[in-house]
Amino acid sequence: MSNLVTLTNSSKHRCMFAPLMILLLMASPLIVQAEAKPENSKPQKKSEWFSEQGGFSIKLVPVNRDYSRAVFYARGMPAEVVEEMANYCVFGTIVKNLSAKPLSYDMSTWRAVTVDGVEHRMKLKSTWIQEWQAKGVGFRWLLLAEAQTFEEGDWIQGFSTVKLAPAAIFDLHYSWSRGEQVFYSKLEGVTCADHQPAK
Amino acid sequence: MLTINRLNNFSYVIVTLLTLSVSIVSAETPASANDYKFTKLSKPVQAPGFNLEDMDGNKQSLKQYEGKVVVINFWATWCPPCVHEMPSMESLYQKFKDKSFVVLGINQWEDEEKVFSFMGQIKKAPTFPILFDPDSKISAAYGVKGLPSSYIVDKQGNIVYRATGGRDFTHPAVEQLIESLL
């Protein structure tokens, strides 16, 4: 019986507080928004760009210049080579064949189109390798293969590069093919990493 | 002095970034629905031979594994998907090592010291032979464009399957594929 009374009293309290709770709940999003707005007034920076179409997927993650330096120094590359790479806009890039049929890509046809409408070619792995070899460097990894045919399940990741300033914004116009058929697409508003100098 | 200080600071940045990169890149390592697929070559080709040093400094050749099914995996410690797939390769090796099967992990551009310290850091360190291809000549002979890349060689020494990018070697389809070659 006492339990029943307790329950009844509790129910009464709930009834009394219910309108207040509803009011608070209705107001809470406003409160949260009002609190959040001044701090989040700057648009959130995107940290990666991804697209998947027709079984071809691409993901770009901007790599800042000190990270690039760290990675290439750690591979024993000479300072001259490391600093040259640090002058580029670098992306960790993953491309995959998610379809059941072979497909190919060729980065020599890809273009980074900046907001002024200028088309910039990607600097290809073969070009880097040639330059490195001329400097006596035999290393040929880390960079994304510029052209590949992927069978089902194949994928690859590596750095892709384009000569643009830190924080430069561009649309990446890219393509891939399946047999004779060529597909075109673009990743919009891709942004190079900010320059963060070593302290 | 200034240069030394700057270098020390830069070293610190490097260490920090590399530490961060491990976690960033680990998160990147993707698993696809078709991450068990190997491509069957329409016409098997003879696997290029090699004679490379292992972790103990002994030479190992492909020829000495004639009569066995061999998975040749090109990898490096700095390659996240290589590290990711390593435990699954070890599981496959453990499952079939007593049945004329071997995995050979051919490291690219690194030395024993680097690989030895790496082995101590991973959960399931490989017990299969790790070989060193310090100038990447062997990977070039296999036409490797990116790491990791894997090739399956039959008992006759021919490449019969290949895969570019990380794979799940514990997938039943991969185990069936190996069994079919044994």
mmCIF file of C-alpha atoms in Angstrom:
data_model
loop_
_atom_site.group_PDB
_atom_site.id
_atom_site.type_symbol
_atom_site.label_atom_id
_atom_site.label_comp_id
_atom_site.label_asym_id
_atom_site.label_seq_id
_atom_site.Cartn_x
_atom_site.Cartn_y
_atom_site.Cartn_z
ATOM 1 C CA MET A 1 0.000 0.000 0.000
ATOM 2 C CA SER A 2 2.733 2.420 0.933
ATOM 3 C CA ASN A 3 4.381 1.642 -2.339
ATOM 4 C CA LEU A 4 1.192 2.561 -4.118
ATOM 5 C CA VAL A 5 1.020 5.909 -2.268
ATOM 6 C CA THR A 6 4.591 6.661 -3.116
ATOM 7 C CA LEU A 7 3.895 5.896 -6.717
ATOM 8 C CA THR A 8 0.828 8.112 -6.682
ATOM 9 C CA ASN A 9 2.753 11.021 -5.143
ATOM 10 C CA SER A 10 5.471 10.548 -7.635
ATOM 11 C CA SER A 11 2.950 10.638 -10.455
ATOM 12 C CA LYS A 12 1.537 13.885 -9.111
ATOM 13 C CA HIS A 13 5.006 15.425 -9.078
ATOM 14 C CA ARG A 14 5.563 14.257 -12.609
ATOM 15 C CA CYS A 15 2.319 15.868 -13.669
ATOM 16 C CA MET A 16 3.330 19.135 -12.007
ATOM 17 C CA PHE A 17 6.755 19.179 -13.594
ATOM 18 C CA ALA A 18 5.723 17.897 -16.994
ATOM 19 C CA PRO A 19 4.821 21.304 -18.519
ATOM 20 C CA LEU A 20 8.039 22.793 -17.187
ATOM 21 C CA MET A 21 10.070 19.890 -18.610
ATOM 22 C CA ILE A 22 8.385 20.218 -22.005
ATOM 23 C CA LEU A 23 9.131 23.956 -22.034
ATOM 24 C CA LEU A 24 12.746 23.305 -21.135
ATOM 25 C CA LEU A 25 13.069 20.613 -23.788
ATOM 26 C CA MET A 26 11.560 22.909 -26.407
ATOM 27 C CA ALA A 27 13.897 25.701 -25.408
ATOM 28 C CA SER A 28 17.052 23.592 -25.175
ATOM 29 C CA PRO A 29 17.859 23.510 -28.901
ATOM 30 C CA LEU A 30 17.616 27.291 -28.916
ATOM 31 C CA ILE A 31 19.925 27.505 -25.937
ATOM 32 C CA VAL A 32 22.408 25.105 -27.530
ATOM 33 C CA GLN A 33 22.272 26.991 -30.825
ATOM 34 C CA ALA A 34 22.727 30.318 -29.110
ATOM 35 C CA GLU A 35 25.731 28.991 -27.226
ATOM 36 C CA ALA A 36 27.248 27.223 -30.201
ATOM 37 C CA LYS A 37 26.836 29.962 -32.779
ATOM 38 C CA PRO A 38 29.593 32.395 -31.742
ATOM 39 C CA GLU A 39 32.182 29.594 -31.509
ATOM 40 C CA ASN A 40 31.193 27.871 -34.753
ATOM 41 C CA SER A 41 30.586 30.947 -36.853
ATOM 42 C CA LYS A 42 33.542 29.964 -39.091
ATOM 43 C CA PRO A 43 32.601 27.211 -41.523
ATOM 44 C CA GLN A 44 34.009 23.802 -40.567
ATOM 45 C CA LYS A 45 37.051 22.809 -42.597
ATOM 46 C CA LYS A 46 36.650 19.651 -44.596
ATOM 47 C CA SER A 47 39.418 17.194 -43.851
ATOM 48 C CA GLU A 48 38.884 14.764 -46.722
ATOM 49 C CA TRP A 49 37.119 14.428 -50.051
ATOM 50 C CA PHE A 50 35.544 11.209 -51.235
ATOM 51 C CA SER A 51 33.533 10.021 -54.182
ATOM 52 C CA GLU A 52 32.385 6.661 -55.437
ATOM 53 C CA GLN A 53 30.783 6.281 -58.827
ATOM 54 C CA GLY A 54 30.472 3.317 -61.132
ATOM 55 C CA GLY A 55 32.672 1.169 -58.938
ATOM 56 C CA PHE A 56 35.556 3.652 -58.903
ATOM 57 C CA SER A 57 36.225 5.321 -55.578
ATOM 58 C CA ILE A 58 38.656 8.096 -54.765
ATOM 59 C CA LYS A 59 39.555 9.663 -51.453
ATOM 60 C CA LEU A 60 41.847 12.644 -50.912
ATOM 61 C CA VAL A 61 43.292 13.638 -47.544
ATOM 62 C CA PRO A 62 45.414 16.815 -47.519
ATOM 63 C CA VAL A 63 48.932 16.337 -46.178
ATOM 64 C CA ASN A 64 50.623 19.351 -44.654
ATOM 65 C CA ARG A 65 54.186 20.199 -45.587
ATOM 66 C CA ASP A 66 55.797 19.181 -42.320
ATOM 67 C CA TYR A 67 54.077 15.813 -42.484
ATOM 68 C CA SER A 68 55.358 15.411 -46.034
ATOM 69 C CA ARG A 69 58.861 16.382 -44.877
ATOM 70 C CA ALA A 70 58.679 13.918 -41.981
ATOM 71 C CA VAL A 71 57.584 11.044 -44.198
ATOM 72 C CA PHE A 72 60.249 11.578 -46.866
ATOM 73 C CA TYR A 73 63.048 12.286 -44.370
ATOM 74 C CA ALA A 74 62.108 9.079 -42.585
ATOM 75 C CA ARG A 75 62.710 7.204 -45.864
ATOM 76 C CA GLY A 76 66.242 8.616 -45.957
ATOM 77 C CA MET A 77 65.588 11.049 -48.809
ATOM 78 C CA PRO A 78 68.066 13.934 -49.204
ATOM 79 C CA ALA A 79 67.025 17.407 -48.029
ATOM 80 C CA GLU A 80 66.936 18.721 -51.607
ATOM 81 C CA VAL A 81 64.320 16.150 -52.585
ATOM 82 C CA VAL A 82 62.312 16.578 -49.389
ATOM 83 C CA GLU A 83 62.161 20.358 -49.735
ATOM 84 C CA GLU A 84 61.142 20.143 -53.373
ATOM 85 C CA MET A 85 58.237 17.872 -52.384
ATOM 86 C CA ALA A 86 57.316 20.328 -49.613
ATOM 87 C CA ASN A 87 56.699 22.963 -52.293
ATOM 88 C CA TYR A 88 53.785 20.911 -53.558
ATOM 89 C CA CYS A 89 50.230 20.434 -52.495
ATOM 90 C CA VAL A 90 50.199 16.789 -51.414
ATOM 91 C CA PHE A 91 47.238 14.464 -50.806
ATOM 92 C CA GLY A 92 47.104 11.043 -49.300
ATOM 93 C CA THR A 93 45.093 9.365 -52.035
ATOM 94 C CA ILE A 94 43.213 6.080 -52.082
ATOM 95 C CA VAL A 95 41.714 4.725 -55.292
ATOM 96 C CA LYS A 96 39.768 1.484 -55.454
ATOM 97 C CA ASN A 97 37.917 -0.732 -57.844
ATOM 98 C CA LEU A 98 34.732 -1.640 -56.004
ATOM 99 C CA SER A 99 33.127 -3.192 -59.060
ATOM 100 C CA ALA A 100 33.339 -6.728 -60.395
ATOM 101 C CA LYS A 101 34.931 -5.626 -63.677
ATOM 102 C CA PRO A 102 38.393 -4.281 -64.485
ATOM 103 C CA LEU A 103 38.811 -0.522 -64.659
ATOM 104 C CA SER A 104 41.681 1.830 -65.354
ATOM 105 C CA TYR A 105 42.734 5.321 -64.403
ATOM 106 C CA ASP A 106 45.355 7.626 -65.835
ATOM 107 C CA MET A 107 46.268 10.679 -63.784
ATOM 108 C CA SER A 108 47.957 12.374 -66.741
ATOM 109 C CA THR A 109 44.457 13.346 -67.890
ATOM 110 C CA TRP A 110 43.355 14.664 -64.488
ATOM 111 C CA ARG A 111 43.302 18.407 -63.825
ATOM 112 C CA ALA A 112 43.109 20.577 -60.723
ATOM 113 C CA VAL A 113 41.024 23.601 -61.731
ATOM 114 C CA THR A 114 41.508 26.524 -59.373
ATOM 115 C CA VAL A 115 38.866 29.183 -58.717
ATOM 116 C CA ASP A 116 40.458 31.465 -61.356
ATOM 117 C CA GLY A 117 39.690 28.799 -63.955
ATOM 118 C CA VAL A 118 43.317 27.793 -64.503
ATOM 119 C CA GLU A 119 43.939 24.085 -65.109
ATOM 120 C CA HIS A 120 46.869 22.540 -63.265
ATOM 121 C CA ARG A 121 48.277 19.135 -64.185
ATOM 122 C CA MET A 122 49.099 16.678 -61.449
ATOM 123 C CA LYS A 123 52.819 16.068 -61.084
ATOM 124 C CA LEU A 124 53.116 12.396 -61.927
ATOM 125 C CA LYS A 125 55.060 9.706 -60.140
ATOM 126 C CA SER A 126 57.190 9.021 -63.233
ATOM 127 C CA THR A 127 58.269 12.675 -63.315
ATOM 128 C CA TRP A 128 59.248 12.603 -59.645
ATOM 129 C CA ILE A 129 61.121 9.315 -60.114
ATOM 130 C CA GLN A 130 63.049 10.747 -63.081
ATOM 131 C CA GLU A 131 64.057 13.779 -61.027
ATOM 132 C CA TRP A 132 65.046 11.612 -58.077
ATOM 133 C CA GLN A 133 67.087 9.291 -60.265
ATOM 134 C CA ALA A 134 68.957 12.278 -61.704
ATOM 135 C CA LYS A 135 69.920 13.092 -58.109
ATOM 136 C CA GLY A 136 71.037 9.521 -57.474
ATOM 137 C CA VAL A 137 67.939 8.537 -55.476
ATOM 138 C CA GLY A 138 66.550 5.106 -56.323
ATOM 139 C CA PHE A 139 63.522 5.226 -54.017
ATOM 140 C CA ARG A 140 60.269 4.766 -55.931
ATOM 141 C CA TRP A 141 57.559 4.290 -53.315
ATOM 142 C CA LEU A 142 55.034 6.461 -51.411
ATOM 143 C CA LEU A 143 53.671 8.161 -54.546
ATOM 144 C CA LEU A 144 50.474 6.983 -56.158
ATOM 145 C CA ALA A 145 51.004 5.089 -59.401
ATOM 146 C CA GLU A 146 49.888 7.492 -62.124
ATOM 147 C CA ALA A 147 48.142 4.867 -64.235
ATOM 148 C CA GLN A 148 46.828 1.449 -63.336
ATOM 149 C CA THR A 149 44.389 -1.178 -64.398
ATOM 150 C CA PHE A 150 42.554 -2.562 -61.408
ATOM 151 C CA GLU A 151 40.954 -5.972 -61.355
ATOM 152 C CA GLU A 152 38.158 -6.742 -58.934
ATOM 153 C CA GLY A 153 39.238 -6.010 -55.362
ATOM 154 C CA ASP A 154 42.339 -4.066 -56.356
ATOM 155 C CA TRP A 155 43.131 -0.752 -54.753
ATOM 156 C CA ILE A 156 46.083 1.411 -53.974
ATOM 157 C CA GLN A 157 47.064 4.308 -51.780
ATOM 158 C CA GLY A 158 49.857 6.848 -52.062
ATOM 159 C CA PHE A 159 50.609 10.541 -52.351
ATOM 160 C CA SER A 160 49.341 12.561 -55.288
ATOM 161 C CA THR A 161 50.855 15.989 -55.930
ATOM 162 C CA VAL A 162 50.021 19.240 -57.678
ATOM 163 C CA LYS A 163 51.998 22.487 -57.636
ATOM 164 C CA LEU A 164 49.664 24.793 -55.746
ATOM 165 C CA ALA A 165 50.031 27.083 -52.772
ATOM 166 C CA PRO A 166 49.062 26.017 -49.245
ATOM 167 C CA ALA A 167 45.296 26.296 -48.674
ATOM 168 C CA ALA A 168 44.659 26.636 -52.433
ATOM 169 C CA ILE A 169 41.169 25.511 -53.421
ATOM 170 C CA PHE A 170 40.395 23.616 -56.602
ATOM 171 C CA ASP A 171 38.034 21.181 -58.271
ATOM 172 C CA LEU A 172 39.685 17.918 -59.211
ATOM 173 C CA HIS A 173 38.456 16.821 -62.638
ATOM 174 C CA TYR A 174 39.249 13.138 -62.950
ATOM 175 C CA SER A 175 38.365 10.191 -65.112
ATOM 176 C CA TRP A 176 38.538 6.437 -65.273
ATOM 177 C CA SER A 177 37.616 3.882 -67.880
ATOM 178 C CA ARG A 178 36.040 0.500 -68.202
ATOM 179 C CA GLY A 179 36.860 -1.090 -71.511
ATOM 180 C CA GLU A 180 36.202 1.524 -74.189
ATOM 181 C CA GLN A 181 33.941 3.581 -71.952
ATOM 182 C CA VAL A 182 35.434 6.633 -70.238
ATOM 183 C CA PHE A 183 33.793 8.209 -67.181
ATOM 184 C CA TYR A 184 34.355 11.768 -65.987
ATOM 185 C CA SER A 185 33.696 13.302 -62.609
ATOM 186 C CA LYS A 186 34.971 15.962 -60.246
ATOM 187 C CA LEU A 187 35.640 16.510 -56.574
ATOM 188 C CA GLU A 188 34.619 20.051 -55.724
ATOM 189 C CA GLY A 189 36.303 22.491 -53.361
ATOM 190 C CA VAL A 190 39.323 20.345 -52.630
ATOM 191 C CA THR A 191 41.680 22.317 -50.407
ATOM 192 C CA CYS A 192 45.432 21.978 -50.044
ATOM 193 C CA ALA A 193 46.702 21.691 -46.483
ATOM 194 C CA ASP A 194 47.628 24.886 -44.690
ATOM 195 C CA HIS A 195 51.294 25.598 -44.286
ATOM 196 C CA GLN A 196 52.321 24.847 -40.724
ATOM 197 C CA PRO A 197 55.978 25.766 -40.324
ATOM 198 C CA ALA A 198 58.210 23.761 -38.008
ATOM 199 C CA LYS A 199 58.699 25.645 -34.723
ATOM 200 C CA MET B 1 73.985 25.961 -32.478
ATOM 201 C CA LEU B 2 70.933 27.536 -33.950
ATOM 202 C CA THR B 3 70.953 24.890 -36.630
ATOM 203 C CA ILE B 4 71.184 22.133 -34.038
ATOM 204 C CA ASN B 5 68.286 23.601 -32.071
ATOM 205 C CA ARG B 6 66.225 23.871 -35.213
ATOM 206 C CA LEU B 7 67.102 20.323 -36.112
ATOM 207 C CA ASN B 8 66.132 19.105 -32.641
ATOM 208 C CA ASN B 9 62.849 20.935 -32.888
ATOM 209 C CA PHE B 10 62.267 19.529 -36.311
ATOM 210 C CA SER B 11 63.086 16.029 -35.081
ATOM 211 C CA TYR B 12 60.471 16.523 -32.402
ATOM 212 C CA VAL B 13 57.947 17.555 -35.015
ATOM 213 C CA ILE B 14 58.856 14.537 -37.091
ATOM 214 C CA VAL B 15 58.431 12.127 -34.194
ATOM 215 C CA THR B 16 55.120 13.723 -33.249
ATOM 216 C CA LEU B 17 53.853 13.629 -36.788
ATOM 217 C CA LEU B 18 54.939 10.067 -37.320
ATOM 218 C CA THR B 19 53.237 9.023 -34.111
ATOM 219 C CA LEU B 20 50.104 10.804 -35.211
ATOM 220 C CA SER B 21 50.359 9.374 -38.677
ATOM 221 C CA VAL B 22 50.242 5.820 -37.376
ATOM 222 C CA SER B 23 46.852 6.458 -35.843
ATOM 223 C CA ILE B 24 45.582 8.529 -38.772
ATOM 224 C CA VAL B 25 46.747 6.035 -41.331
ATOM 225 C CA SER B 26 45.526 3.036 -39.333
ATOM 226 C CA ALA B 27 42.085 4.521 -39.443
ATOM 227 C CA GLU B 28 42.488 4.891 -43.188
ATOM 228 C CA THR B 29 43.164 1.238 -43.777
ATOM 229 C CA PRO B 30 40.007 0.245 -45.534
ATOM 230 C CA ALA B 31 38.178 -3.039 -45.700
ATOM 231 C CA SER B 32 36.193 -3.495 -48.877
ATOM 232 C CA ALA B 33 33.524 -6.045 -49.596
ATOM 233 C CA ASN B 34 35.831 -7.583 -52.189
ATOM 234 C CA ASP B 35 39.051 -7.464 -50.195
ATOM 235 C CA TYR B 36 39.518 -11.223 -50.614
ATOM 236 C CA LYS B 37 39.553 -11.242 -54.416
ATOM 237 C CA PHE B 38 42.626 -12.422 -56.266
ATOM 238 C CA THR B 39 42.894 -12.087 -60.025
ATOM 239 C CA LYS B 40 43.565 -15.299 -61.870
ATOM 240 C CA LEU B 41 46.057 -14.794 -64.656
ATOM 241 C CA SER B 42 44.624 -15.876 -67.983
ATOM 242 C CA LYS B 43 47.999 -17.368 -68.776
ATOM 243 C CA PRO B 44 50.343 -18.286 -65.909
ATOM 244 C CA VAL B 45 53.794 -16.720 -66.179
ATOM 245 C CA GLN B 46 57.015 -17.946 -64.702
ATOM 246 C CA ALA B 47 57.748 -16.150 -61.433
ATOM 247 C CA PRO B 48 60.959 -14.099 -61.630
ATOM 248 C CA GLY B 49 63.649 -15.739 -59.523
ATOM 249 C CA PHE B 50 65.458 -14.090 -56.640
ATOM 250 C CA ASN B 51 68.145 -14.709 -54.104
ATOM 251 C CA LEU B 52 67.596 -12.390 -51.139
ATOM 252 C CA GLU B 53 68.798 -12.115 -47.571
ATOM 253 C CA ASP B 54 66.447 -13.015 -44.748
ATOM 254 C CA MET B 55 66.328 -11.617 -41.193
ATOM 255 C CA ASP B 56 69.305 -13.756 -40.202
ATOM 256 C CA GLY B 57 71.405 -12.644 -43.140
ATOM 257 C CA ASN B 58 70.994 -15.996 -44.922
ATOM 258 C CA LYS B 59 70.227 -16.087 -48.623
ATOM 259 C CA GLN B 60 66.878 -17.514 -49.708
ATOM 260 C CA SER B 61 65.886 -18.142 -53.288
ATOM 261 C CA LEU B 62 62.529 -18.777 -54.883
ATOM 262 C CA LYS B 63 64.022 -21.909 -56.413
ATOM 263 C CA GLN B 64 64.419 -23.521 -52.993
ATOM 264 C CA TYR B 65 60.622 -23.448 -52.631
ATOM 265 C CA GLU B 66 60.001 -25.345 -55.862
ATOM 266 C CA GLY B 67 57.214 -27.869 -55.324
ATOM 267 C CA LYS B 68 55.464 -25.576 -52.832
ATOM 268 C CA VAL B 69 52.674 -23.082 -53.250
ATOM 269 C CA VAL B 70 54.177 -19.671 -52.450
ATOM 270 C CA VAL B 71 52.492 -16.405 -51.576
ATOM 271 C CA ILE B 72 54.928 -13.598 -52.374
ATOM 272 C CA ASN B 73 53.995 -10.376 -50.621
ATOM 273 C CA PHE B 74 55.768 -7.073 -51.295
ATOM 274 C CA TRP B 75 55.554 -4.771 -48.296
ATOM 275 C CA ALA B 76 57.165 -2.121 -46.090
ATOM 276 C CA THR B 77 56.775 -1.154 -42.444
ATOM 277 C CA TRP B 78 55.601 2.375 -43.348
ATOM 278 C CA CYS B 79 52.782 1.057 -45.543
ATOM 279 C CA PRO B 80 49.545 0.924 -43.466
ATOM 280 C CA PRO B 81 47.652 -1.688 -45.520
ATOM 281 C CA CYS B 82 50.792 -3.866 -45.504
ATOM 282 C CA VAL B 83 50.818 -3.779 -41.719
ATOM 283 C CA HIS B 84 47.066 -4.338 -41.607
ATOM 284 C CA GLU B 85 47.130 -7.520 -43.681
ATOM 285 C CA MET B 86 50.228 -9.011 -42.038
ATOM 286 C CA PRO B 87 48.363 -10.879 -39.234
ATOM 287 C CA SER B 88 45.966 -12.435 -41.737
ATOM 288 C CA MET B 89 48.900 -13.656 -43.825
ATOM 289 C CA GLU B 90 50.413 -15.156 -40.700
ATOM 290 C CA SER B 91 47.128 -16.979 -39.993
ATOM 291 C CA LEU B 92 47.092 -18.376 -43.527
ATOM 292 C CA TYR B 93 50.708 -19.461 -43.142
ATOM 293 C CA GLN B 94 49.950 -21.195 -39.838
ATOM 294 C CA LYS B 95 47.006 -23.007 -41.398
ATOM 295 C CA PHE B 96 48.877 -24.418 -44.397
ATOM 296 C CA LYS B 97 52.587 -24.386 -43.548
ATOM 297 C CA ASP B 98 52.661 -28.157 -43.073
ATOM 298 C CA LYS B 99 51.107 -28.734 -46.505
ATOM 299 C CA SER B 100 53.769 -27.553 -48.982
ATOM 300 C CA PHE B 101 52.875 -23.916 -48.519
ATOM 301 C CA VAL B 102 54.924 -20.886 -47.620
ATOM 302 C CA VAL B 103 54.532 -17.108 -47.437
ATOM 303 C CA LEU B 104 57.501 -14.908 -48.329
ATOM 304 C CA GLY B 105 57.292 -11.281 -47.215
ATOM 305 C CA ILE B 106 59.642 -9.270 -49.409
ATOM 306 C CA ASN B 107 60.396 -5.984 -47.697
ATOM 307 C CA GLN B 108 61.084 -2.899 -49.785
ATOM 308 C CA TRP B 109 63.827 -0.382 -49.175
ATOM 309 C CA GLU B 110 64.388 -1.098 -45.498
ATOM 310 C CA ASP B 111 66.946 -2.947 -43.403
ATOM 311 C CA GLU B 112 66.903 -5.712 -40.807
ATOM 312 C CA GLU B 113 67.173 -3.293 -37.913
ATOM 313 C CA LYS B 114 64.089 -1.362 -38.976
ATOM 314 C CA VAL B 115 62.045 -4.500 -39.604
ATOM 315 C CA PHE B 116 63.207 -6.177 -36.408
ATOM 316 C CA SER B 117 61.991 -3.282 -34.245
ATOM 317 C CA PHE B 118 58.742 -3.202 -36.221
ATOM 318 C CA MET B 119 58.120 -6.899 -35.526
ATOM 319 C CA GLY B 120 58.141 -6.180 -31.818
ATOM 320 C CA GLN B 121 55.346 -3.655 -32.237
ATOM 321 C CA ILE B 122 52.734 -5.671 -34.101
ATOM 322 C CA LYS B 123 50.182 -7.955 -32.518
ATOM 323 C CA LYS B 124 50.801 -11.059 -34.579
ATOM 324 C CA ALA B 125 54.354 -10.921 -35.855
ATOM 325 C CA PRO B 126 55.002 -13.089 -38.895
ATOM 326 C CA THR B 127 56.850 -16.363 -38.446
ATOM 327 C CA PHE B 128 57.162 -16.849 -42.209
ATOM 328 C CA PRO B 129 60.399 -15.745 -43.906
ATOM 329 C CA ILE B 130 60.949 -12.017 -44.355
ATOM 330 C CA LEU B 131 63.348 -11.213 -47.178
ATOM 331 C CA PHE B 132 64.997 -7.921 -48.098
ATOM 332 C CA ASP B 133 64.827 -6.258 -51.494
ATOM 333 C CA PRO B 134 66.788 -3.119 -50.565
ATOM 334 C CA ASP B 135 66.937 -1.604 -54.035
ATOM 335 C CA SER B 136 63.456 -2.774 -55.134
ATOM 336 C CA LYS B 137 64.884 -4.689 -58.100
ATOM 337 C CA ILE B 138 62.790 -7.774 -57.423
ATOM 338 C CA SER B 139 59.549 -5.825 -57.009
ATOM 339 C CA ALA B 140 60.363 -4.108 -60.323
ATOM 340 C CA ALA B 141 60.805 -7.527 -61.949
ATOM 341 C CA TYR B 142 57.318 -8.477 -60.722
ATOM 342 C CA GLY B 143 55.885 -5.207 -62.050
ATOM 343 C CA VAL B 144 54.806 -3.970 -58.621
ATOM 344 C CA LYS B 145 53.357 -0.450 -58.806
ATOM 345 C CA GLY B 146 52.240 -0.047 -55.222
ATOM 346 C CA LEU B 147 52.451 -1.675 -51.822
ATOM 347 C CA PRO B 148 51.219 -4.096 -50.780
ATOM 348 C CA SER B 149 51.084 -6.390 -53.779
ATOM 349 C CA SER B 150 50.754 -10.144 -53.580
ATOM 350 C CA TYR B 151 51.398 -12.970 -56.018
ATOM 351 C CA ILE B 152 50.473 -16.613 -55.699
ATOM 352 C CA VAL B 153 52.960 -18.990 -57.271
ATOM 353 C CA ASP B 154 51.969 -22.588 -57.986
ATOM 354 C CA LYS B 155 54.077 -25.693 -57.366
ATOM 355 C CA GLN B 156 55.537 -25.385 -60.864
ATOM 356 C CA GLY B 157 56.910 -21.903 -60.144
ATOM 357 C CA ASN B 158 54.300 -19.983 -62.161
ATOM 358 C CA ILE B 159 52.411 -16.901 -61.019
ATOM 359 C CA VAL B 160 48.771 -17.900 -61.158
ATOM 360 C CA TYR B 161 47.041 -15.204 -59.091
ATOM 361 C CA ARG B 162 47.845 -11.623 -58.137
ATOM 362 C CA ALA B 163 46.370 -8.810 -56.049
ATOM 363 C CA THR B 164 47.120 -5.102 -55.726
ATOM 364 C CA GLY B 165 46.306 -3.571 -52.346
ATOM 365 C CA GLY B 166 45.661 -5.158 -48.976
ATOM 366 C CA ARG B 167 43.681 -8.367 -48.680
ATOM 367 C CA ASP B 168 42.046 -10.450 -45.986
ATOM 368 C CA PHE B 169 44.024 -13.673 -46.218
ATOM 369 C CA THR B 170 41.809 -15.360 -43.647
ATOM 370 C CA HIS B 171 38.753 -15.132 -45.888
ATOM 371 C CA PRO B 172 37.397 -18.615 -46.722
ATOM 372 C CA ALA B 173 37.685 -17.857 -50.442
ATOM 373 C CA VAL B 174 41.430 -17.271 -50.096
ATOM 374 C CA GLU B 175 41.851 -20.457 -48.093
ATOM 375 C CA GLN B 176 39.916 -22.392 -50.735
ATOM 376 C CA LEU B 177 42.085 -20.890 -53.437
ATOM 377 C CA ILE B 178 45.256 -22.039 -51.674
ATOM 378 C CA GLU B 179 43.808 -25.484 -51.032
ATOM 379 C CA SER B 180 42.963 -25.849 -54.713
ATOM 380 C CA LEU B 181 46.627 -25.323 -55.573
ATOM 381 C CA LEU B 182 48.078 -27.681 -52.945
#
